[in-house]
Coordinates of C-alpha atoms in Angstrom, one line a residue:
Chain A
X1261 CA 0.0 0.0 0.0
X1262 CA 1.3 3.5 -0.8
X1263 CA 0.5 6.1 1.7
X1264 CA 0.9 9.8 0.8
X1265 CA 4.0 11.4 2.2
X1266 CA 2.5 14.2 4.3
X1267 CA 0.2 12.0 6.6
X1268 CA 3.2 9.6 7.0
X1269 CA 5.4 12.5 8.2
X1270 CA 2.8 13.7 10.6
X1271 CA 2.3 10.2 11.9
X1272 CA 6.0 9.7 12.3
X1273 CA 6.4 13.0 14.1
X1274 CA 3.6 12.1 16.5
X1275 CA 5.0 8.7 17.3
X1276 CA 8.4 10.3 17.8
X1277 CA 7.0 12.8 20.3
X1278 CA 5.2 10.1 22.3
X1279 CA 8.4 8.1 22.4
X1280 CA 10.3 11.2 23.6
X1281 CA 7.7 11.7 26.3
X1282 CA 8.2 8.1 27.4
X1283 CA 12.0 8.2 27.5
X1284 CA 12.9 11.8 28.5
X1285 CA 12.1 11.4 32.2
X1286 CA 14.5 8.5 32.4
X1287 CA 17.2 10.3 30.4
X1288 CA 17.0 13.4 32.4
X1289 CA 17.9 11.9 35.8
X1290 CA 21.3 10.8 34.6
X1291 CA 22.8 14.3 34.1
X1292 CA 20.8 15.5 37.2
X1293 CA 22.6 12.9 39.3
X1294 CA 26.0 14.4 38.3
X1295 CA 24.9 17.9 39.3
X1296 CA 27.3 20.0 41.4
X1297 CA 24.5 22.0 43.1
X1298 CA 21.7 21.4 45.4
X1299 CA 19.2 23.0 43.1
X1300 CA 17.3 21.1 40.6
X1301 CA 18.3 23.1 37.5
X1302 CA 18.7 21.5 34.1
X1303 CA 21.2 21.4 32.6
X1304 CA 23.3 21.4 35.8
X1305 CA 25.6 24.4 36.1
X1306 CA 28.5 22.2 37.2
X1307 CA 29.2 18.5 37.5
X1308 CA 30.4 16.4 40.4
X1309 CA 30.0 13.1 42.0
X1310 CA 28.8 14.5 45.3
X1311 CA 25.3 12.9 45.2
X1312 CA 26.8 9.5 44.6
X1313 CA 29.2 10.1 47.6
X1314 CA 26.2 11.3 49.6
X1315 CA 24.4 8.0 48.8
X1316 CA 27.3 5.6 49.3
X1317 CA 28.5 7.5 52.4
X1318 CA 25.2 7.6 54.1
X1319 CA 24.6 4.6 56.5
X1320 CA 20.9 5.1 56.4
X1321 CA 20.7 4.8 52.6
X1322 CA 23.1 1.9 52.6
X1323 CA 21.1 0.1 55.3
X1324 CA 17.9 0.6 53.3
X1325 CA 19.6 -0.6 50.1
X1326 CA 20.8 -3.8 51.9
X1327 CA 17.3 -4.4 53.3
X1328 CA 15.7 -4.0 49.8
X1329 CA 18.2 -6.3 48.1
X1330 CA 17.9 -8.9 50.8
X1331 CA 14.1 -8.8 50.5
X1332 CA 14.2 -9.0 46.7
X1333 CA 16.7 -11.9 46.7
X1334 CA 14.6 -13.9 49.3
X1335 CA 11.5 -13.1 47.3
X1336 CA 12.9 -14.5 44.1
X1337 CA 14.2 -17.6 46.0
X1338 CA 10.6 -18.3 47.3
X1339 CA 8.3 -17.0 44.6
X1340 CA 10.1 -18.8 41.7
X1341 CA 9.7 -22.4 43.0
X1342 CA 6.1 -21.7 44.2
X1343 CA 5.2 -20.0 41.0
X1344 CA 6.7 -22.7 38.8
X1345 CA 4.9 -25.4 40.7
X1346 CA 1.6 -23.5 40.4
X1347 CA 2.2 -22.8 36.7
X1348 CA 3.0 -26.5 36.1
X1349 CA -0.3 -27.4 37.8
X1350 CA -2.3 -24.8 35.9
X1351 CA -0.9 -26.1 32.5
X1352 CA -1.5 -29.7 33.4
X1353 CA -5.0 -29.5 34.7
X1354 CA -8.2 -28.2 33.1
X1355 CA -10.4 -28.8 36.2
X1356 CA -12.8 -26.1 37.3
X1357 CA -11.1 -25.8 40.7
X1358 CA -7.7 -25.2 39.0
X1359 CA -9.2 -22.5 36.9
X1360 CA -10.5 -20.7 40.0
X1361 CA -7.0 -21.2 41.6
X1362 CA -5.6 -19.5 38.5
X1363 CA -8.0 -16.6 39.1
X1364 CA -7.1 -16.4 42.8
X1365 CA -3.4 -16.4 41.9
X1366 CA -3.9 -13.3 39.6
X1367 CA -5.7 -11.3 42.4
X1368 CA -2.6 -9.3 43.3
X1369 CA -2.8 -7.7 39.9
X1370 CA -6.5 -7.0 40.1
X1371 CA -7.1 -5.8 43.7
X1372 CA -5.9 -2.2 44.2
X1373 CA -2.7 -2.3 46.1
X1374 CA -3.8 0.2 48.8
X1375 CA -6.6 -2.3 49.8
X1376 CA -4.1 -5.2 50.0
X1377 CA -1.7 -2.9 51.9
X1378 CA -4.1 -1.9 54.7
X1379 CA -5.4 -5.5 54.9
X1380 CA -1.9 -6.8 55.3
X1381 CA -1.1 -4.0 57.8
X1382 CA -4.0 -5.2 60.0
X1383 CA -3.2 -8.9 59.7
X1384 CA 0.5 -8.3 60.4
X1385 CA -0.3 -6.2 63.4
X1386 CA -2.3 -9.1 64.9
X1387 CA 0.5 -11.7 64.3
X1388 CA 3.5 -9.5 65.0
X1389 CA 4.9 -9.4 61.5
X1390 CA 5.1 -5.6 61.2
X1391 CA 8.7 -4.3 60.5
X1392 CA 10.0 -7.8 60.2
X1393 CA 12.0 -9.4 57.4
X1394 CA 9.7 -12.5 57.0
X1395 CA 6.7 -10.1 56.8
X1396 CA 8.2 -8.0 54.1
X1397 CA 9.4 -11.0 52.1
X1398 CA 6.0 -12.8 52.3
X1399 CA 4.2 -9.7 51.0
X1400 CA 6.6 -9.4 48.1
X1401 CA 6.3 -13.1 47.3
X1402 CA 2.5 -12.5 47.0
X1403 CA 3.1 -9.6 44.6
X1404 CA 5.7 -11.5 42.6
X1405 CA 3.8 -14.7 42.1
X1406 CA 1.5 -13.5 39.3
X1407 CA 4.6 -12.5 37.3
X1408 CA 6.4 -15.8 37.7
X1409 CA 3.2 -17.8 36.9
X1410 CA 2.3 -15.7 33.8
X1411 CA 5.8 -16.1 32.4
X1412 CA 6.1 -19.8 33.2
X1413 CA 2.6 -20.7 31.9
X1414 CA 3.5 -18.9 28.7
X1415 CA 6.7 -20.9 28.5
X1416 CA 4.9 -24.2 29.1
X1417 CA 2.5 -23.5 26.3
X1418 CA 5.2 -23.8 23.8
X1419 CA 6.5 -27.0 25.4
X1420 CA 5.3 -30.4 24.3
X1421 CA 4.2 -32.4 27.4
X1422 CA 4.6 -35.6 25.5
X1423 CA 8.4 -35.3 26.0
X1424 CA 7.9 -35.5 29.8
X1425 CA 5.6 -38.5 29.3
X1426 CA 8.3 -40.3 27.3
X1427 CA 10.9 -39.7 30.0
X1428 CA 8.5 -41.1 32.5
X1429 CA 7.6 -44.1 30.4
X1430 CA 11.3 -44.8 30.2
X1431 CA 11.4 -45.1 34.0
X1432 CA 12.1 -41.6 35.4
X1433 CA 9.9 -40.5 38.2
X1434 CA 7.9 -37.4 37.7
X1435 CA 10.1 -35.1 39.6
X1436 CA 13.2 -36.2 37.7
X1437 CA 11.5 -36.1 34.4
X1438 CA 10.4 -32.5 35.1
X1439 CA 13.9 -31.5 36.3
X1440 CA 15.8 -33.1 33.5
X1441 CA 13.4 -32.8 30.5
X1442 CA 10.9 -30.0 31.1
X1443 CA 12.8 -27.5 33.2
X1444 CA 15.8 -27.1 30.9
X1445 CA 13.4 -26.2 28.0
X1446 CA 11.4 -23.6 30.0
X1447 CA 14.3 -22.2 31.9
X1448 CA 14.2 -18.9 30.0
X1449 CA 10.7 -18.2 31.1
X1450 CA 11.4 -19.3 34.6
X1451 CA 14.4 -16.9 34.6
X1452 CA 12.4 -14.1 33.2
X1453 CA 9.6 -14.6 35.8
X1454 CA 12.3 -14.6 38.5
X1455 CA 13.7 -11.3 37.2
X1456 CA 10.3 -9.7 37.1
X1457 CA 9.6 -10.8 40.7
X1458 CA 13.0 -9.3 41.6
X1459 CA 12.2 -5.9 40.0
X1460 CA 8.7 -5.9 41.5
X1461 CA 10.2 -6.5 45.0
X1462 CA 12.8 -3.7 44.6
X1463 CA 10.1 -1.3 43.3
X1464 CA 7.4 -2.1 45.8
X1465 CA 6.5 1.0 47.9
X1466 CA 2.9 1.1 49.1
X1467 CA 3.0 -2.0 51.3
X1468 CA 6.4 -1.0 52.6
X1469 CA 4.9 2.3 53.7
X1470 CA 2.6 0.4 56.0
X1471 CA 4.6 -2.6 57.2
X1472 CA 8.3 -1.7 56.9
X1473 CA 10.0 0.3 59.6
X1474 CA 12.6 0.4 62.3
X1475 CA 15.6 -1.7 61.3
X1476 CA 13.7 -2.9 58.2
X1477 CA 13.1 0.3 56.2
X1478 CA 13.1 -0.4 52.5
X1479 CA 14.9 1.8 50.0
X1480 CA 11.6 2.8 48.3
X1481 CA 10.1 3.8 51.6
X1482 CA 13.1 6.1 52.4
X1483 CA 12.9 7.5 48.8
X1484 CA 9.2 8.2 49.1
X1485 CA 9.6 10.1 52.4
X1486 CA 12.6 12.0 51.0
X1487 CA 10.5 13.0 47.9
X1488 CA 7.5 14.0 49.9
X1489 CA 9.2 16.1 52.6
X1490 CA 11.7 18.0 50.4
X1491 CA 13.4 16.9 47.3
X1492 CA 16.8 15.5 48.2
X1493 CA 19.2 15.5 45.2
X1494 CA 20.6 12.2 46.5
X1495 CA 17.5 10.7 44.9
X1496 CA 18.9 11.5 41.5
X1497 CA 21.9 9.3 42.0
X1498 CA 19.8 6.5 43.5
X1499 CA 17.3 6.8 40.6
X1500 CA 20.1 6.6 38.1
X1501 CA 21.5 3.4 39.7
X1502 CA 18.0 1.9 39.9
X1503 CA 17.2 2.7 36.3
X1504 CA 20.5 1.2 35.2
X1505 CA 19.8 -1.9 37.2
X1506 CA 16.3 -2.4 35.7
X1507 CA 17.7 -1.7 32.2
X1508 CA 20.2 -4.5 32.6
X1509 CA 17.7 -6.9 34.3
X1510 CA 15.0 -6.3 31.6
X1511 CA 17.6 -6.8 28.9
X1512 CA 18.6 -10.1 30.6
X1513 CA 15.0 -11.3 30.9
X1514 CA 14.2 -10.4 27.3
X1515 CA 17.3 -12.0 25.8
X1516 CA 16.4 -15.1 27.8
X1517 CA 12.8 -15.1 26.5
X1518 CA 13.9 -14.5 22.9
X1519 CA 16.2 -17.5 23.0
X1520 CA 13.3 -19.6 24.2
X1521 CA 11.0 -18.4 21.4
Chain B
X1451 CA -17.2 -50.4 36.5
X1452 CA -14.0 -52.1 37.4
X1453 CA -12.8 -51.8 33.8
X1454 CA -12.5 -48.0 34.0
X1455 CA -11.2 -48.0 37.6
X1456 CA -7.4 -47.8 37.0
X1457 CA -7.6 -44.9 34.6
X1458 CA -10.1 -43.1 36.8
X1459 CA -7.9 -43.6 39.8
X1460 CA -4.9 -42.3 37.9
X1461 CA -6.9 -39.2 36.9
X1462 CA -7.9 -38.6 40.4
X1463 CA -4.4 -38.9 41.6
X1464 CA -3.2 -36.6 38.9
X1465 CA -5.8 -34.1 39.9
X1466 CA -4.8 -34.3 43.5
X1467 CA -1.2 -33.9 42.7
X1468 CA -1.8 -30.8 40.6
X1469 CA -3.9 -29.2 43.4
X1470 CA -1.1 -30.0 45.8
X1471 CA 1.5 -28.4 43.6
X1472 CA -0.6 -25.2 43.3
X1473 CA -1.5 -25.0 46.9
X1474 CA 1.6 -23.3 48.4
X1475 CA 1.1 -20.3 46.0
X1476 CA -2.6 -20.3 46.6
X1477 CA -2.1 -20.3 50.4
X1478 CA 0.1 -17.3 50.1
X1479 CA -2.5 -15.4 48.1
X1480 CA -5.3 -16.4 50.3
X1481 CA -3.5 -15.5 53.5
X1482 CA -2.3 -12.1 52.2
X1483 CA -5.1 -11.0 49.8
X1484 CA -8.3 -12.9 50.2
X1485 CA -8.4 -13.1 54.0
X1486 CA -7.4 -9.5 54.7
X1487 CA -9.8 -8.2 52.0
X1488 CA -12.6 -10.3 53.5
X1489 CA -11.8 -8.9 56.9
X1490 CA -11.9 -5.4 55.6
X1491 CA -15.4 -6.2 54.2
X1492 CA -16.5 -7.4 57.6
X1493 CA -15.0 -4.3 59.2
X1494 CA -16.9 -2.0 56.8
X1495 CA -20.2 -3.2 58.3
X1496 CA -19.1 -3.2 61.9
X1497 CA -19.1 -0.6 64.6
X1498 CA -19.7 -2.4 67.9
X1499 CA -22.4 -4.3 65.9
X1500 CA -23.8 -4.4 62.4
X1501 CA -24.1 -1.0 60.8
X1502 CA -24.3 0.8 57.5
X1503 CA -23.0 4.0 59.0
X1504 CA -19.7 3.8 57.2
X1505 CA -21.3 3.5 53.9
X1506 CA -23.9 6.2 54.6
X1507 CA -21.0 8.6 55.5
X1508 CA -19.3 7.9 52.1
X1509 CA -22.4 9.1 50.3
X1510 CA -23.3 12.0 52.6
X1511 CA -19.9 13.5 53.4
X1512 CA -18.7 15.9 50.8
X1513 CA -14.9 15.0 51.0
X1514 CA -15.5 11.4 50.1
X1515 CA -17.9 12.2 47.3
X1516 CA -15.5 14.7 45.8
X1517 CA -12.6 12.3 46.0
X1518 CA -14.6 9.6 44.2
X1519 CA -15.6 12.1 41.5
X1520 CA -12.1 13.4 41.1
X1521 CA -10.6 9.8 40.9
X1522 CA -13.1 8.8 38.2
X1523 CA -12.5 12.0 36.3
X1524 CA -8.7 11.5 36.4
X1525 CA -9.1 7.9 35.4
X1526 CA -11.3 8.9 32.5
X1527 CA -8.9 11.6 31.3
X1528 CA -5.9 9.3 31.7
X1529 CA -7.6 6.5 29.8
X1530 CA -8.5 8.7 26.9
X1531 CA -5.1 10.3 26.7
X1532 CA -3.3 6.9 26.8
X1533 CA -5.4 5.6 24.0
X1534 CA -4.8 8.7 21.8
X1535 CA -1.0 8.6 22.5
X1536 CA -0.7 4.8 22.6
X1537 CA -2.6 3.7 19.5
X1538 CA -0.3 5.3 16.9
X1539 CA 2.8 4.0 18.8
X1540 CA 1.4 0.4 18.9
X1541 CA 0.5 0.7 15.2
X1542 CA 4.1 1.9 14.4
X1543 CA 5.6 -0.9 16.4
X1544 CA 3.4 -3.5 14.7
X1545 CA 4.3 -2.2 11.2
X1546 CA 7.8 -1.0 11.4
X1547 CA 10.7 -3.0 10.0
X1548 CA 13.4 -4.4 12.1
X1549 CA 15.2 -3.0 14.0
X1550 CA 12.8 0.0 14.3
X1551 CA 10.0 -2.1 15.8
X1552 CA 12.4 -3.4 18.5
X1553 CA 13.5 0.2 19.2
X1554 CA 9.9 1.4 19.6
X1555 CA 9.1 -1.5 21.9
X1556 CA 12.1 -0.9 24.1
X1557 CA 11.1 2.7 24.5
X1558 CA 7.8 1.4 25.9
X1559 CA 9.1 -1.5 27.9
X1560 CA 12.0 0.3 29.6
X1561 CA 9.9 2.9 31.4
X1562 CA 7.4 0.1 32.2
X1563 CA 10.0 -1.7 34.4
X1564 CA 11.5 1.5 35.9
X1565 CA 10.6 2.4 39.4
X1566 CA 7.5 4.5 39.8
X1567 CA 9.3 6.6 42.4
X1568 CA 12.1 7.3 39.9
X1569 CA 9.6 8.5 37.3
X1570 CA 7.8 10.7 39.9
X1571 CA 11.1 12.3 40.8
X1572 CA 11.9 12.9 37.1
X1573 CA 8.6 14.6 36.6
X1574 CA 9.0 16.7 39.7
X1575 CA 12.3 17.9 38.2
X1576 CA 10.9 18.4 34.7
X1577 CA 7.7 20.2 35.6
X1578 CA 8.7 22.5 38.5
X1579 CA 8.5 26.3 38.0
X1580 CA 12.1 26.5 36.9
X1581 CA 12.0 23.1 35.3
X1582 CA 12.9 22.1 31.7
X1583 CA 9.3 22.1 30.5
X1584 CA 8.8 25.7 31.6
X1585 CA 12.2 26.8 30.3
X1586 CA 11.5 25.3 26.8
X1587 CA 8.1 26.9 26.6
X1588 CA 9.6 30.3 27.6
X1589 CA 12.5 30.0 25.2
X1590 CA 10.1 29.4 22.3
X1591 CA 8.1 32.4 23.5
X1592 CA 5.0 30.4 24.1
X1593 CA 4.6 31.6 27.7
X1594 CA 5.9 34.6 29.6
X1595 CA 5.4 33.3 33.1
X1596 CA 6.1 29.8 34.3
X1597 CA 3.1 27.6 34.4
X1598 CA 2.0 25.6 37.4
X1599 CA 2.6 22.1 35.9
X1600 CA 3.1 20.2 39.1
X1601 CA 1.7 19.9 42.6
X1602 CA -1.8 19.9 41.1
X1603 CA -4.1 17.7 39.1
X1604 CA -2.2 18.4 35.8
X1605 CA 1.1 17.1 37.2
X1606 CA -0.7 14.0 38.5
X1607 CA -2.3 13.4 35.0
X1608 CA 1.0 13.9 33.1
X1609 CA 2.9 11.4 35.3
X1610 CA 0.0 8.9 35.5
X1611 CA -0.3 8.8 31.7
X1612 CA 3.5 8.2 31.6
X1613 CA 3.3 5.3 34.0
X1614 CA 0.2 3.7 32.3
X1615 CA 1.0 4.3 28.7
X1616 CA 2.8 0.9 28.4
X1617 CA -0.4 -0.8 29.7
X1618 CA -2.2 0.6 26.7
X1619 CA 0.5 0.0 24.1
X1620 CA 1.4 -3.6 24.9
X1621 CA -2.1 -5.1 24.6
X1622 CA -2.7 -3.0 21.5
X1623 CA 0.6 -4.1 20.0
X1624 CA 0.0 -7.8 20.6
X1625 CA -3.5 -7.6 19.1
X1626 CA -2.3 -5.6 16.0
X1627 CA 0.6 -8.0 15.4
X1628 CA -1.9 -10.8 14.9
X1629 CA -3.9 -9.0 12.3
X1630 CA -3.0 -10.5 8.9
X1631 CA -1.4 -8.1 6.5
X1632 CA -3.3 -9.8 3.7
X1633 CA -6.5 -8.4 5.0
X1634 CA -5.3 -4.8 4.5
X1635 CA -4.0 -5.6 1.1
X1636 CA -7.3 -7.2 0.2
X1637 CA -9.0 -4.1 1.4
X1638 CA -6.8 -1.9 -0.7
X1639 CA -7.1 -4.2 -3.8
X1640 CA -10.9 -3.9 -3.5
X1641 CA -10.4 -0.2 -4.0
X1642 CA -10.4 1.2 -0.5
X1643 CA -8.0 4.0 0.2
X1644 CA -5.6 3.8 3.1
X1645 CA -7.9 5.6 5.5
X1646 CA -10.9 3.7 4.4
X1647 CA -9.1 0.3 4.7
X1648 CA -7.8 1.4 8.1
X1649 CA -11.3 2.4 9.4
X1650 CA -13.2 -0.6 7.9
X1651 CA -10.7 -3.4 8.4
X1652 CA -7.8 -2.6 10.7
X1653 CA -9.6 -0.6 13.4
X1654 CA -12.4 -3.1 14.1
X1655 CA -9.9 -6.0 14.3
X1656 CA -7.8 -4.1 16.8
X1657 CA -10.7 -3.5 19.1
X1658 CA -10.0 -6.4 21.5
X1659 CA -6.7 -4.7 22.3
X1660 CA -8.3 -1.4 22.7
X1661 CA -10.8 -2.8 25.2
X1662 CA -8.0 -4.6 27.1
X1663 CA -5.9 -1.4 27.2
X1664 CA -8.8 0.8 28.2
X1665 CA -9.8 -1.5 31.1
X1666 CA -6.3 -2.0 32.5
X1667 CA -5.5 1.7 32.4
X1668 CA -8.9 2.8 33.8
X1669 CA -8.8 0.3 36.7
X1670 CA -5.2 0.9 37.5
X1671 CA -5.7 4.7 37.7
X1672 CA -8.6 4.1 40.1
X1673 CA -6.2 2.6 42.6
X1674 CA -3.3 5.0 42.1
X1675 CA -1.5 6.2 45.2
X1676 CA 2.1 7.2 44.9
X1677 CA 1.8 9.6 41.9
X1678 CA -1.0 11.8 43.3
X1679 CA 0.6 11.7 46.7
X1680 CA 3.9 13.1 45.3
X1681 CA 2.8 15.2 42.3
X1682 CA -0.7 16.2 43.4
X1683 CA 0.5 18.8 45.9
X1684 CA -1.8 17.7 48.7
X1685 CA -4.9 18.9 46.8
X1686 CA -5.4 16.0 44.4
X1687 CA -6.9 13.6 46.9
X1688 CA -7.6 10.3 45.1
X1689 CA -9.5 7.4 46.7
X1690 CA -6.4 5.5 47.7
X1691 CA -5.1 8.5 49.6
X1692 CA -8.4 8.8 51.4
X1693 CA -8.2 5.2 52.4
X1694 CA -4.6 5.5 53.6
X1695 CA -5.3 8.8 55.5
X1696 CA -8.2 7.2 57.3
X1697 CA -5.9 4.4 58.5
X1698 CA -2.7 6.3 59.2
X1699 CA -3.8 9.7 60.4
X1700 CA -7.3 9.1 61.9
X1701 CA -7.2 5.4 62.7
X1702 CA -10.7 5.1 61.2
X1703 CA -10.7 1.5 60.1
X1704 CA -14.5 1.4 59.5
X1705 CA -14.4 4.4 57.1
X1706 CA -11.2 3.2 55.4
X1707 CA -12.7 -0.3 54.9
X1708 CA -16.0 1.0 53.5
X1709 CA -14.2 3.2 51.0
X1710 CA -11.9 0.3 50.1
X1711 CA -14.8 -2.0 49.6
X1712 CA -16.6 0.5 47.3
X1713 CA -13.3 0.9 45.3
X1714 CA -12.9 -2.8 45.0
X1715 CA -16.5 -3.4 43.9
X1716 CA -16.0 -0.8 41.2
X1717 CA -12.8 -2.5 40.0
X1718 CA -14.2 -6.0 40.1
X1719 CA -17.4 -4.9 38.4
X1720 CA -15.4 -3.4 35.5
X1721 CA -13.2 -6.5 35.2
X1722 CA -16.3 -8.8 35.2
X1723 CA -18.2 -6.7 32.6
X1724 CA -15.2 -6.6 30.3
X1725 CA -14.4 -10.3 31.1
X1726 CA -17.6 -11.1 29.1
X1727 CA -15.9 -9.8 26.0
X1728 CA -12.2 -10.7 26.6
X1729 CA -11.1 -13.5 29.0
X1730 CA -9.5 -12.0 32.1
X1731 CA -6.3 -14.1 31.9
X1732 CA -5.7 -12.8 28.3
X1733 CA -6.1 -9.3 29.5
X1734 CA -3.7 -9.7 32.4
X1735 CA -1.3 -11.8 30.4
X1736 CA -0.5 -8.8 28.3
X1737 CA 1.3 -7.2 31.2

């Protein structure tokens, strides 16, 4: 089909502007983070590493970063096997009950987070899980499960279950057949699901606002408070590091998924 | 009867095993989502005994009403804007040649996985009185005094559209990608101009993606919390903020629960209505 030139130019310009709108906010924080002044002027009048020094030299920011990384690592360690098991069950069963299980497992994506947050706040207050590591990890496992399950279910769809049957008919037990035949073929989607759970745990803020605290303040909770009270330029350096981290992680997850496809 | 027994028994065992495998994940979700939400529902009808007082207050007190209206208005605005901005981008991604399609998609996916707090911070920097947006507008002589772009409803909408645009583009893209090119060629060969073919062939076929995108964006905006809290300047009080304030500041669990329940009912009702057109897992799978 031949489109006339002018509409195509207008269309291209529009798409370009929307893409700029998507990417400019991420691009702008990088130069901001190297600013030499306290003031949020762009472009920065002078460059320095002071906001990175401020971040790496501040015990409170470092502690919060350690807490967030610990939570995210433990979340992946728990959510991945639970999610893979659930995804395997969902793919292998067409029962009514399993379909409602699948719906239940997607609830964290459907129910507004604030409602989940105050519900968890109340439950944790009763059982003494507020401001504890297990409490925070458990909440993030809950949020991460839908990502792992969605990714692994998609991976299993392109896998032929007959292969696992063959392995079992040749005498492997089910677990071994799964580990040696199925898992290697879906490992890219398992890997991607794990990465998404990791990013979601690092980024989680609203539940942390209610149930993190004391020794266990997450990075996002500290960032949120710092942004609400007065804008601390240290946030620029943290934001740059976080964006770089998610860039690398998403690239890893996507390259894994592409290999699988 | 005995003839079918072994296979039946096998099937039962298989079923049992699958339920067992799914149960740890289900237990986590039940303990942290279903039970707490159920408890909130109970709490919304309770004040020393059964009562509808909390719900009556939502509908009679001005602040609550206004917050609901504001939230729905913002959700509507954001949804319309993301469709207008997102449809051409998805179309371009679905039709561009390699590597341009990948480039467009990465511009959509990268912000999608970037921290919401990072993006809120960036918008605060960009939109402040001395920020880049105002500087650019002034340099081009479009304005003489800096505009108030942030700490109000406008700032909230700009940042919310930024956060939710990928939720519109991704379902649109995956629907458009599946539309066979031959159909467009057929339309053209039958004498339809590009615009005509687009309106009569492509647009109707892309509607499932449009519905999925509209639903996701609308429902997600209804529950937004961080963006209005940081960019709304304390005046753009959305429902989530009312819920959190009732718990954190006033310790009003009954009121918070009732508002939460109304919000949840709205969200579930929208998902169920749309679920009649597009299966829910398809819609969420787009994420």
